[in-house]
mmCIF file of N, CA, C and O in Angstrom:
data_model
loop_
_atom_site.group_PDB
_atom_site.id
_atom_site.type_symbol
_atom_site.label_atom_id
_atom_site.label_comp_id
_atom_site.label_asym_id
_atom_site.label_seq_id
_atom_site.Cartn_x
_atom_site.Cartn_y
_atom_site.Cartn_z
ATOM 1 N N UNK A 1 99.124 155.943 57.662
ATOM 2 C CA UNK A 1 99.709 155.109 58.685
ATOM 3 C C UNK A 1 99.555 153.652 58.258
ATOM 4 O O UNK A 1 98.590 153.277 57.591
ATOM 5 N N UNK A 2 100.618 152.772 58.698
ATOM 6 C CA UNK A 2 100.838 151.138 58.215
ATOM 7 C C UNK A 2 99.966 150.904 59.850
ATOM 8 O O UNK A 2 100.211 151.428 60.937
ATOM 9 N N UNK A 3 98.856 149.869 59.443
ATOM 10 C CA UNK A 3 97.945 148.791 60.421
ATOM 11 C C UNK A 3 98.054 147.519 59.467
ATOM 12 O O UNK A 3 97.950 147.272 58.265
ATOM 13 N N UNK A 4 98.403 146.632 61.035
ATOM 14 C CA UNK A 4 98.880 145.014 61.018
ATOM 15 C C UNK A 4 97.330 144.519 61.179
ATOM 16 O O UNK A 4 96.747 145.107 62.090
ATOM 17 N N UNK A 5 96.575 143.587 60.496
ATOM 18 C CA UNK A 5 95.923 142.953 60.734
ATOM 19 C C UNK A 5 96.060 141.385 61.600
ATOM 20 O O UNK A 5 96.049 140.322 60.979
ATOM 21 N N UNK A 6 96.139 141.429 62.537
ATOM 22 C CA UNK A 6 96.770 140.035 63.304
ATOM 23 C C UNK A 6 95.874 139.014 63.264
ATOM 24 O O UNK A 6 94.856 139.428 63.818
ATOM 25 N N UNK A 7 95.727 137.922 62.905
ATOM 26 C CA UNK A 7 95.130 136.510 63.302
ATOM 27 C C UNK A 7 95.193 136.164 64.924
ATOM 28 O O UNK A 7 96.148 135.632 65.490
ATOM 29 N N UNK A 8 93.841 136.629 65.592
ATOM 30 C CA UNK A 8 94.688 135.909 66.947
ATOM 31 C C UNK A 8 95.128 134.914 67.544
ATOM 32 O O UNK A 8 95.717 134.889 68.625
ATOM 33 N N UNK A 9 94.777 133.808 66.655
ATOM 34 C CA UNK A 9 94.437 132.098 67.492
ATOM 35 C C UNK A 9 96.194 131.980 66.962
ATOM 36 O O UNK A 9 96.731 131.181 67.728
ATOM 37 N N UNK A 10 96.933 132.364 66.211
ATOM 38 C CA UNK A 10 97.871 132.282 65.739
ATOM 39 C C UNK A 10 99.444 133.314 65.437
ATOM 40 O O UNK A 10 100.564 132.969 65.062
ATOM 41 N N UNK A 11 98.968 134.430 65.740
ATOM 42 C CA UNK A 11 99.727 135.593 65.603
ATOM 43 C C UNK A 11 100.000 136.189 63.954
ATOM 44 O O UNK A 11 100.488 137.286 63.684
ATOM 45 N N UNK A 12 99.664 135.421 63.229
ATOM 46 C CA UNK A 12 99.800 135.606 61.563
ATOM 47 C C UNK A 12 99.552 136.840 61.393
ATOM 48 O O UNK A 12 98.571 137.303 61.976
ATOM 49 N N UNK A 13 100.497 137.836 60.419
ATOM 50 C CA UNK A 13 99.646 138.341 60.220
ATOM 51 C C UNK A 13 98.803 138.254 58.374
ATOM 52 O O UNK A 13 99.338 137.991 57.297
ATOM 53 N N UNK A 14 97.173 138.641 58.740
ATOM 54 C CA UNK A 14 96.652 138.161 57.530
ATOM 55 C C UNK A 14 96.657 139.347 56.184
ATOM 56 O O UNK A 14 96.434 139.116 54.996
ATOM 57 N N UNK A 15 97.067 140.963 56.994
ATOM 58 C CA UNK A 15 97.073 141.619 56.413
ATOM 59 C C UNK A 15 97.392 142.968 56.474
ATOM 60 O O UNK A 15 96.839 143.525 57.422
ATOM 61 N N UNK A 16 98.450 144.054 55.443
ATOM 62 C CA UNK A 16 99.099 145.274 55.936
ATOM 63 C C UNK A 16 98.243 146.340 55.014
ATOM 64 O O UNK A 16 98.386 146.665 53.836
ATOM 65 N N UNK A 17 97.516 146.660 55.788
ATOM 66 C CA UNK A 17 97.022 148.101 55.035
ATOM 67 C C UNK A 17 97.371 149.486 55.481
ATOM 68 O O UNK A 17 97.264 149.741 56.680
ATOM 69 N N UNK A 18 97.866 150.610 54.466
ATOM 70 C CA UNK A 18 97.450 151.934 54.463
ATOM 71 C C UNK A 18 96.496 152.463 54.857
ATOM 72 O O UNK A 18 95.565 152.103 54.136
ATOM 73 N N UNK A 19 96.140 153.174 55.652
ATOM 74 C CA UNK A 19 94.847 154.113 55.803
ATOM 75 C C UNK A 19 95.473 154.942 56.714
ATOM 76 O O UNK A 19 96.452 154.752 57.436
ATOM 77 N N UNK A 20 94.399 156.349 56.485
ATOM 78 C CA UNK A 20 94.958 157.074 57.277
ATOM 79 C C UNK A 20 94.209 157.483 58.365
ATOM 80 O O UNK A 20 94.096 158.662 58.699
ATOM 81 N N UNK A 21 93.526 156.239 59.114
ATOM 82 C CA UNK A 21 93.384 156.145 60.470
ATOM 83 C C UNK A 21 92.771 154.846 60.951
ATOM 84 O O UNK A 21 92.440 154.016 60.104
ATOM 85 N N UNK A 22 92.586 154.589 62.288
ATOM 86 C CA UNK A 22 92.514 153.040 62.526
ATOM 87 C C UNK A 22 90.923 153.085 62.277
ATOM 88 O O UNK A 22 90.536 151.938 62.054
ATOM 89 N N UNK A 23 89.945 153.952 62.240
ATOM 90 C CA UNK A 23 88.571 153.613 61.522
ATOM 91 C C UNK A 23 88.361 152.822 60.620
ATOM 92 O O UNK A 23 87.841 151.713 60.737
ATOM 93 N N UNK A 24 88.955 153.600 59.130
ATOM 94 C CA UNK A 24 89.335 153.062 57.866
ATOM 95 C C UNK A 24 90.122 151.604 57.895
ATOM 96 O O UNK A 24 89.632 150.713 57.201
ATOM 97 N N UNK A 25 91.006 151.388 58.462
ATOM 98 C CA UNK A 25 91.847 149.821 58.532
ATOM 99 C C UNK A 25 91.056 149.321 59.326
ATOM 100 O O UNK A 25 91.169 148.111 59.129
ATOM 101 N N UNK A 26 89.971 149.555 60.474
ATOM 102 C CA UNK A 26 89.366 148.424 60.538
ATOM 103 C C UNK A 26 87.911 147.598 59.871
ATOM 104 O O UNK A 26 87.243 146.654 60.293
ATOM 105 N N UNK A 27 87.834 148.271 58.910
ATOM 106 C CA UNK A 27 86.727 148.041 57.887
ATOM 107 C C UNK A 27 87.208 146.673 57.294
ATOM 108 O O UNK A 27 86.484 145.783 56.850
ATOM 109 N N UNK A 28 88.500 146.683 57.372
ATOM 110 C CA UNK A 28 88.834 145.463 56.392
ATOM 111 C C UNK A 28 89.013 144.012 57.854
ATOM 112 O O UNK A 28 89.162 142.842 57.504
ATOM 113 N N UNK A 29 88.963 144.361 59.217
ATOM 114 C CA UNK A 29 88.710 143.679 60.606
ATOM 115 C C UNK A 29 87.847 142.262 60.306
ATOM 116 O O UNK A 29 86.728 142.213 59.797
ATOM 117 N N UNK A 30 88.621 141.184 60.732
ATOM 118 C CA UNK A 30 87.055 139.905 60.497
ATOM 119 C C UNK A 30 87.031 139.460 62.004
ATOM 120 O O UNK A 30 87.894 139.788 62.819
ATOM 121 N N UNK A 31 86.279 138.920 62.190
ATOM 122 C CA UNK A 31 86.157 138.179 63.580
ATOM 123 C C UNK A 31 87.499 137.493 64.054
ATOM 124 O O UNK A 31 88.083 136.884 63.159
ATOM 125 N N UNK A 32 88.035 137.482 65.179
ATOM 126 C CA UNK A 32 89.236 136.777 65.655
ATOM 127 C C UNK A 32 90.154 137.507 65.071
ATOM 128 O O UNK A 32 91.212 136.957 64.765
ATOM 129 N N UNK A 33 89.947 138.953 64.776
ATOM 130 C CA UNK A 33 91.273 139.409 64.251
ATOM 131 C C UNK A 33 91.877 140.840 65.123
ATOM 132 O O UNK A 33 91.116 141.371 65.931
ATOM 133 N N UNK A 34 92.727 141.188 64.988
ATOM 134 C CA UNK A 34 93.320 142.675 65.944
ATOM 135 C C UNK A 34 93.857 143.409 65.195
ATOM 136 O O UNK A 34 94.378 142.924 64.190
ATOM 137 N N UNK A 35 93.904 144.644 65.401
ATOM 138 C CA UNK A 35 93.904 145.417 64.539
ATOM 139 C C UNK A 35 95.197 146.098 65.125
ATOM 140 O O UNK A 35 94.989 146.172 66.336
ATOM 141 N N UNK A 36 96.371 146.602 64.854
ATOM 142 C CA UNK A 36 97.279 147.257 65.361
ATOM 143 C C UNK A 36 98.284 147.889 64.283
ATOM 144 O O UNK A 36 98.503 147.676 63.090
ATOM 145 N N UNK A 37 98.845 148.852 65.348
ATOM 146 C CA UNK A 37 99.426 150.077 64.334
ATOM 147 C C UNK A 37 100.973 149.576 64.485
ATOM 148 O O UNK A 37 101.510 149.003 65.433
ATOM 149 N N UNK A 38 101.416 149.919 63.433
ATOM 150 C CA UNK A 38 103.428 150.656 63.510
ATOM 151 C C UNK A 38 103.449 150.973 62.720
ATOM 152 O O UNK A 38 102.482 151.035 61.961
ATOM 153 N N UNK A 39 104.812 151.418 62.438
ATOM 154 C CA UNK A 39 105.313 152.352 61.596
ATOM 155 C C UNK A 39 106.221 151.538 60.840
ATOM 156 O O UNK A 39 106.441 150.383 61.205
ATOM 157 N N UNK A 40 106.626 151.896 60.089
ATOM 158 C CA UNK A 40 107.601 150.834 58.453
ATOM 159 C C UNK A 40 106.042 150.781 57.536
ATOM 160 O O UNK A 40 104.858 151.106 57.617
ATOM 161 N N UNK A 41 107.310 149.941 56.407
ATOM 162 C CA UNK A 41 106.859 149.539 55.273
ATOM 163 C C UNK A 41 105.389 148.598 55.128
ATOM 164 O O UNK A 41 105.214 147.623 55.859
ATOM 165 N N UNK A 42 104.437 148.995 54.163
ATOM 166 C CA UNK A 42 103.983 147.864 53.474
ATOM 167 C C UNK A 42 104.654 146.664 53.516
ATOM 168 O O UNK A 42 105.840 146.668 53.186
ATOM 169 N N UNK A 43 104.116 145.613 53.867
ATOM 170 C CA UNK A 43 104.656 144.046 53.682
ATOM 171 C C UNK A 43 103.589 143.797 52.702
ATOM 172 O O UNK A 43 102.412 144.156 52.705
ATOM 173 N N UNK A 44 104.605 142.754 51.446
ATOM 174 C CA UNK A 44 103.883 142.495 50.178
ATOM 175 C C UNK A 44 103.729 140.896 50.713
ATOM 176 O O UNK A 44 102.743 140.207 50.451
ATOM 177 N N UNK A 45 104.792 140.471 51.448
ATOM 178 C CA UNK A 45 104.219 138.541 52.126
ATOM 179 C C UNK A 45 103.943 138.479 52.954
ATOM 180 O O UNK A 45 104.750 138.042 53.774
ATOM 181 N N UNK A 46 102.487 138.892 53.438
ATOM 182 C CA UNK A 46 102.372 139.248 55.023
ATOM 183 C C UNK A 46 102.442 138.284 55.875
ATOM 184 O O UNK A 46 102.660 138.297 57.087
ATOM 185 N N UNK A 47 102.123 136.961 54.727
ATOM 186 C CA UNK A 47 102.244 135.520 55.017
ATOM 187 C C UNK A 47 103.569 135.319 55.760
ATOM 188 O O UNK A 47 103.608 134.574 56.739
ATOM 189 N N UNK A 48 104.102 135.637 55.542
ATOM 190 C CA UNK A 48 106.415 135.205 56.124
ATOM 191 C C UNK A 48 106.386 135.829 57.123
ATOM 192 O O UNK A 48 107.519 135.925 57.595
ATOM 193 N N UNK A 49 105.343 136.509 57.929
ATOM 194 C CA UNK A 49 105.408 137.296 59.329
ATOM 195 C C UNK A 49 104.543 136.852 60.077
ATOM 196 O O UNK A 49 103.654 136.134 59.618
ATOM 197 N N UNK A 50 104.616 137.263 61.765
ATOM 198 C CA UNK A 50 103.926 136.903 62.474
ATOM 199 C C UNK A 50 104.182 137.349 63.454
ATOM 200 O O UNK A 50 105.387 137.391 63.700
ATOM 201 N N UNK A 51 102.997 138.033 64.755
ATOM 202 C CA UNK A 51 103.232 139.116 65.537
ATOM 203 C C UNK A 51 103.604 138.520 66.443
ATOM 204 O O UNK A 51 102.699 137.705 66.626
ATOM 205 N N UNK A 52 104.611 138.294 67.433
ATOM 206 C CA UNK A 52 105.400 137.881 68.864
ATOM 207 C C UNK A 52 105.717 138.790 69.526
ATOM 208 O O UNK A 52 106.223 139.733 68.918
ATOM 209 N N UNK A 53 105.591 138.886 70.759
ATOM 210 C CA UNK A 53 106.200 139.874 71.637
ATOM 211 C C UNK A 53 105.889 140.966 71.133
ATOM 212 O O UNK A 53 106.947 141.359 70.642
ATOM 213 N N UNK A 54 104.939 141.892 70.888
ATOM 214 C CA UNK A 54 104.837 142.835 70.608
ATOM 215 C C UNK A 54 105.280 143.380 69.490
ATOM 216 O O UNK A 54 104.938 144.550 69.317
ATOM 217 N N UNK A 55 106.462 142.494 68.029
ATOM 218 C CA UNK A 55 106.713 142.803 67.814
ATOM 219 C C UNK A 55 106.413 142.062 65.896
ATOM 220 O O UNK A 55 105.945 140.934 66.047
ATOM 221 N N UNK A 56 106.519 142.305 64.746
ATOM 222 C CA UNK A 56 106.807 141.327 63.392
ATOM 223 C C UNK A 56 108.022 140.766 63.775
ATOM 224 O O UNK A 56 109.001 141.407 64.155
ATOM 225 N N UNK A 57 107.908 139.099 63.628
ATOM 226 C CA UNK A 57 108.798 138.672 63.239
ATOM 227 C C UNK A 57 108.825 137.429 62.078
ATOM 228 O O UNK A 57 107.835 136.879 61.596
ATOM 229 N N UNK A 58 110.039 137.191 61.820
ATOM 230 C CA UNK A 58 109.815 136.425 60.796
ATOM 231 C C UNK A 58 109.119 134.888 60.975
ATOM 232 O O UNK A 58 109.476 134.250 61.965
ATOM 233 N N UNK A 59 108.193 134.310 60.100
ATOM 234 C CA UNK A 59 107.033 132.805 60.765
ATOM 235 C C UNK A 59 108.164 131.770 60.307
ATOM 236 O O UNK A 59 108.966 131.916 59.385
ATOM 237 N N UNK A 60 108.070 131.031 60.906
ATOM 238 C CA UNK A 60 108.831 129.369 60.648
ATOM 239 C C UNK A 60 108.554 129.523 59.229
ATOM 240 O O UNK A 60 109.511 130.117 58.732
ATOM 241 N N UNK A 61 107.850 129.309 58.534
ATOM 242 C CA UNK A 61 107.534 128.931 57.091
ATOM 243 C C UNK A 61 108.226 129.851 56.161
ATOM 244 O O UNK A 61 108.222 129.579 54.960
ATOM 245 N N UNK A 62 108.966 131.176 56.707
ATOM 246 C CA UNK A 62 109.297 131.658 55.544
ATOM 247 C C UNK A 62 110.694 131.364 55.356
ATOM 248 O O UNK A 62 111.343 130.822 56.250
ATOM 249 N N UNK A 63 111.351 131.786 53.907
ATOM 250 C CA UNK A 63 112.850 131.237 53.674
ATOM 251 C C UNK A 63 113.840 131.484 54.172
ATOM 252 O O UNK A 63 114.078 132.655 53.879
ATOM 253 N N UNK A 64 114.891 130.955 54.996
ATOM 254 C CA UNK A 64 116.125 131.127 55.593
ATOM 255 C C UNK A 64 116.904 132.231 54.674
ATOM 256 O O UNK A 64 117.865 131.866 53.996
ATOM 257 N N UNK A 65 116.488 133.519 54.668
ATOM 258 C CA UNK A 65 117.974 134.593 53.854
ATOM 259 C C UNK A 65 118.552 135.397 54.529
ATOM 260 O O UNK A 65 117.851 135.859 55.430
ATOM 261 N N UNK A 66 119.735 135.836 54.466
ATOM 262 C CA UNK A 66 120.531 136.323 55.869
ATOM 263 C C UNK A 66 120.042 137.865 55.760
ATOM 264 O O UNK A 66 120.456 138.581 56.672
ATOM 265 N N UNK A 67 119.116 138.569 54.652
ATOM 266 C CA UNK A 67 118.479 139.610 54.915
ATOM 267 C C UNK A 67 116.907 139.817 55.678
ATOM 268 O O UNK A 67 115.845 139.211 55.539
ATOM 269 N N UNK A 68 117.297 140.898 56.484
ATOM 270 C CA UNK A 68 115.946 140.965 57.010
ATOM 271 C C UNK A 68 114.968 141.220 55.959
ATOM 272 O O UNK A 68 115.118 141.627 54.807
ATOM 273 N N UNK A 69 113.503 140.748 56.894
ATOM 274 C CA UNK A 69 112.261 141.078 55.386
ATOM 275 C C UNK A 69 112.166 142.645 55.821
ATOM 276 O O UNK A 69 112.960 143.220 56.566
ATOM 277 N N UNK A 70 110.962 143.236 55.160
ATOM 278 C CA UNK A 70 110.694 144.739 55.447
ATOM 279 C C UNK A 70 109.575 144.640 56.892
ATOM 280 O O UNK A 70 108.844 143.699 57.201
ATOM 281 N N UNK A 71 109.652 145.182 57.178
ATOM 282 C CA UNK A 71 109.185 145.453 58.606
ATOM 283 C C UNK A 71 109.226 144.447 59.644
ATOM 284 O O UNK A 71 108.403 144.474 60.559
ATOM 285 N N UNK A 72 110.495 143.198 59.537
ATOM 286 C CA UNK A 72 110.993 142.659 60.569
ATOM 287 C C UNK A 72 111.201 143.650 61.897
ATOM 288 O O UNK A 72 111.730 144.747 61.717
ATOM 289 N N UNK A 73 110.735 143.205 63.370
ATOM 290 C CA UNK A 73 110.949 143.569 64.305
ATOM 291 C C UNK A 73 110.626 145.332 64.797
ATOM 292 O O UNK A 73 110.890 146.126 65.700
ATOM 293 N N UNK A 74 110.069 145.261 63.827
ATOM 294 C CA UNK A 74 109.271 147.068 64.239
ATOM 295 C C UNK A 74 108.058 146.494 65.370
ATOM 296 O O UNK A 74 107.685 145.322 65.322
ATOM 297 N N UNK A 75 107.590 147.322 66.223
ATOM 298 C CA UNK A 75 107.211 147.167 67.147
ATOM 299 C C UNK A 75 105.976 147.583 66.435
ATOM 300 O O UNK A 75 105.819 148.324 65.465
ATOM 301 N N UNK A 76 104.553 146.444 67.686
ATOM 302 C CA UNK A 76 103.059 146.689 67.066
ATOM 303 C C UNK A 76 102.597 147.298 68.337
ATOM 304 O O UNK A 76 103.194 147.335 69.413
ATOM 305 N N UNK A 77 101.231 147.850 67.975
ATOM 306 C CA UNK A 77 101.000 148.543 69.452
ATOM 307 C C UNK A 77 98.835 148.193 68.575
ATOM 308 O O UNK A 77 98.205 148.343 67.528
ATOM 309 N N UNK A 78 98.690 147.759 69.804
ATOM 310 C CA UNK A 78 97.196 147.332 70.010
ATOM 311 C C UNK A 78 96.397 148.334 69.078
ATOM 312 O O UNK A 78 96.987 149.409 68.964
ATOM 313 N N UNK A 79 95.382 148.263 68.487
ATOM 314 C CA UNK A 79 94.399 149.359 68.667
ATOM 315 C C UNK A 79 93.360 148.818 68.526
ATOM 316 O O UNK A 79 92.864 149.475 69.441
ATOM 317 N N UNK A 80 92.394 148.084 68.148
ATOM 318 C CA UNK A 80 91.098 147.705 67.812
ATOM 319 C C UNK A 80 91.222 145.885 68.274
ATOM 320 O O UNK A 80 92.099 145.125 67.864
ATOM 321 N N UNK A 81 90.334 145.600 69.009
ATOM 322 C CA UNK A 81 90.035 144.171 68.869
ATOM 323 C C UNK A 81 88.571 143.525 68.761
ATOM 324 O O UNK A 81 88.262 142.455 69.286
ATOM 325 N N UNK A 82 87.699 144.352 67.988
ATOM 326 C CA UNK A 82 86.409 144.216 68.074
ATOM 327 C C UNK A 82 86.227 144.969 66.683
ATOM 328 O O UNK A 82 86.970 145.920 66.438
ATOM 329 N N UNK A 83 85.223 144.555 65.732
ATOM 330 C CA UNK A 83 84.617 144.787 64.790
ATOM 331 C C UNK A 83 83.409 145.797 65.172
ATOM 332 O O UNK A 83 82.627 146.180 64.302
#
């Protein structure tokens, strides 16, 4: 299963890991961070995303291209907010 590592003070996200359960993905958890699941792709710029509305979308900072990135707008769903 794909888990979003979220920044909370900011929505960033800092990081997309594989594991195959939210135990394992939250090992890699730092303070101020959330841990949440969806489904899609690995993101290789996790940097160019950022969680809104429940959902990835693309951050101000990344480049204007009329293609979506990979896991634009897939929906996140909570699971861990504590280390």
């Amino acid at each position: 299963m794909i888990f979003r590592i979220i920044e909370d003070a900011t929505g960033a996200v800092a990081m997309s890991v594989d594991a195959p359960d939210a135990y394992r993905a939250s090992l890699y958890l730092k303070p101020g961070q959330t841990l949440m699941a969806s489904d899609g792709p690995l993101v290789i710029a996790d940097c160019l995303e950022v969680a809104s509305d429940g959902t990835l979308q693309r951050s101000a900072d990344a480049p204007d291209l009329d293609l979506p990135f990979a896991g634009e707008g897939l929906a996140l769903t909570p699971v861990l907010t504590e280390i």
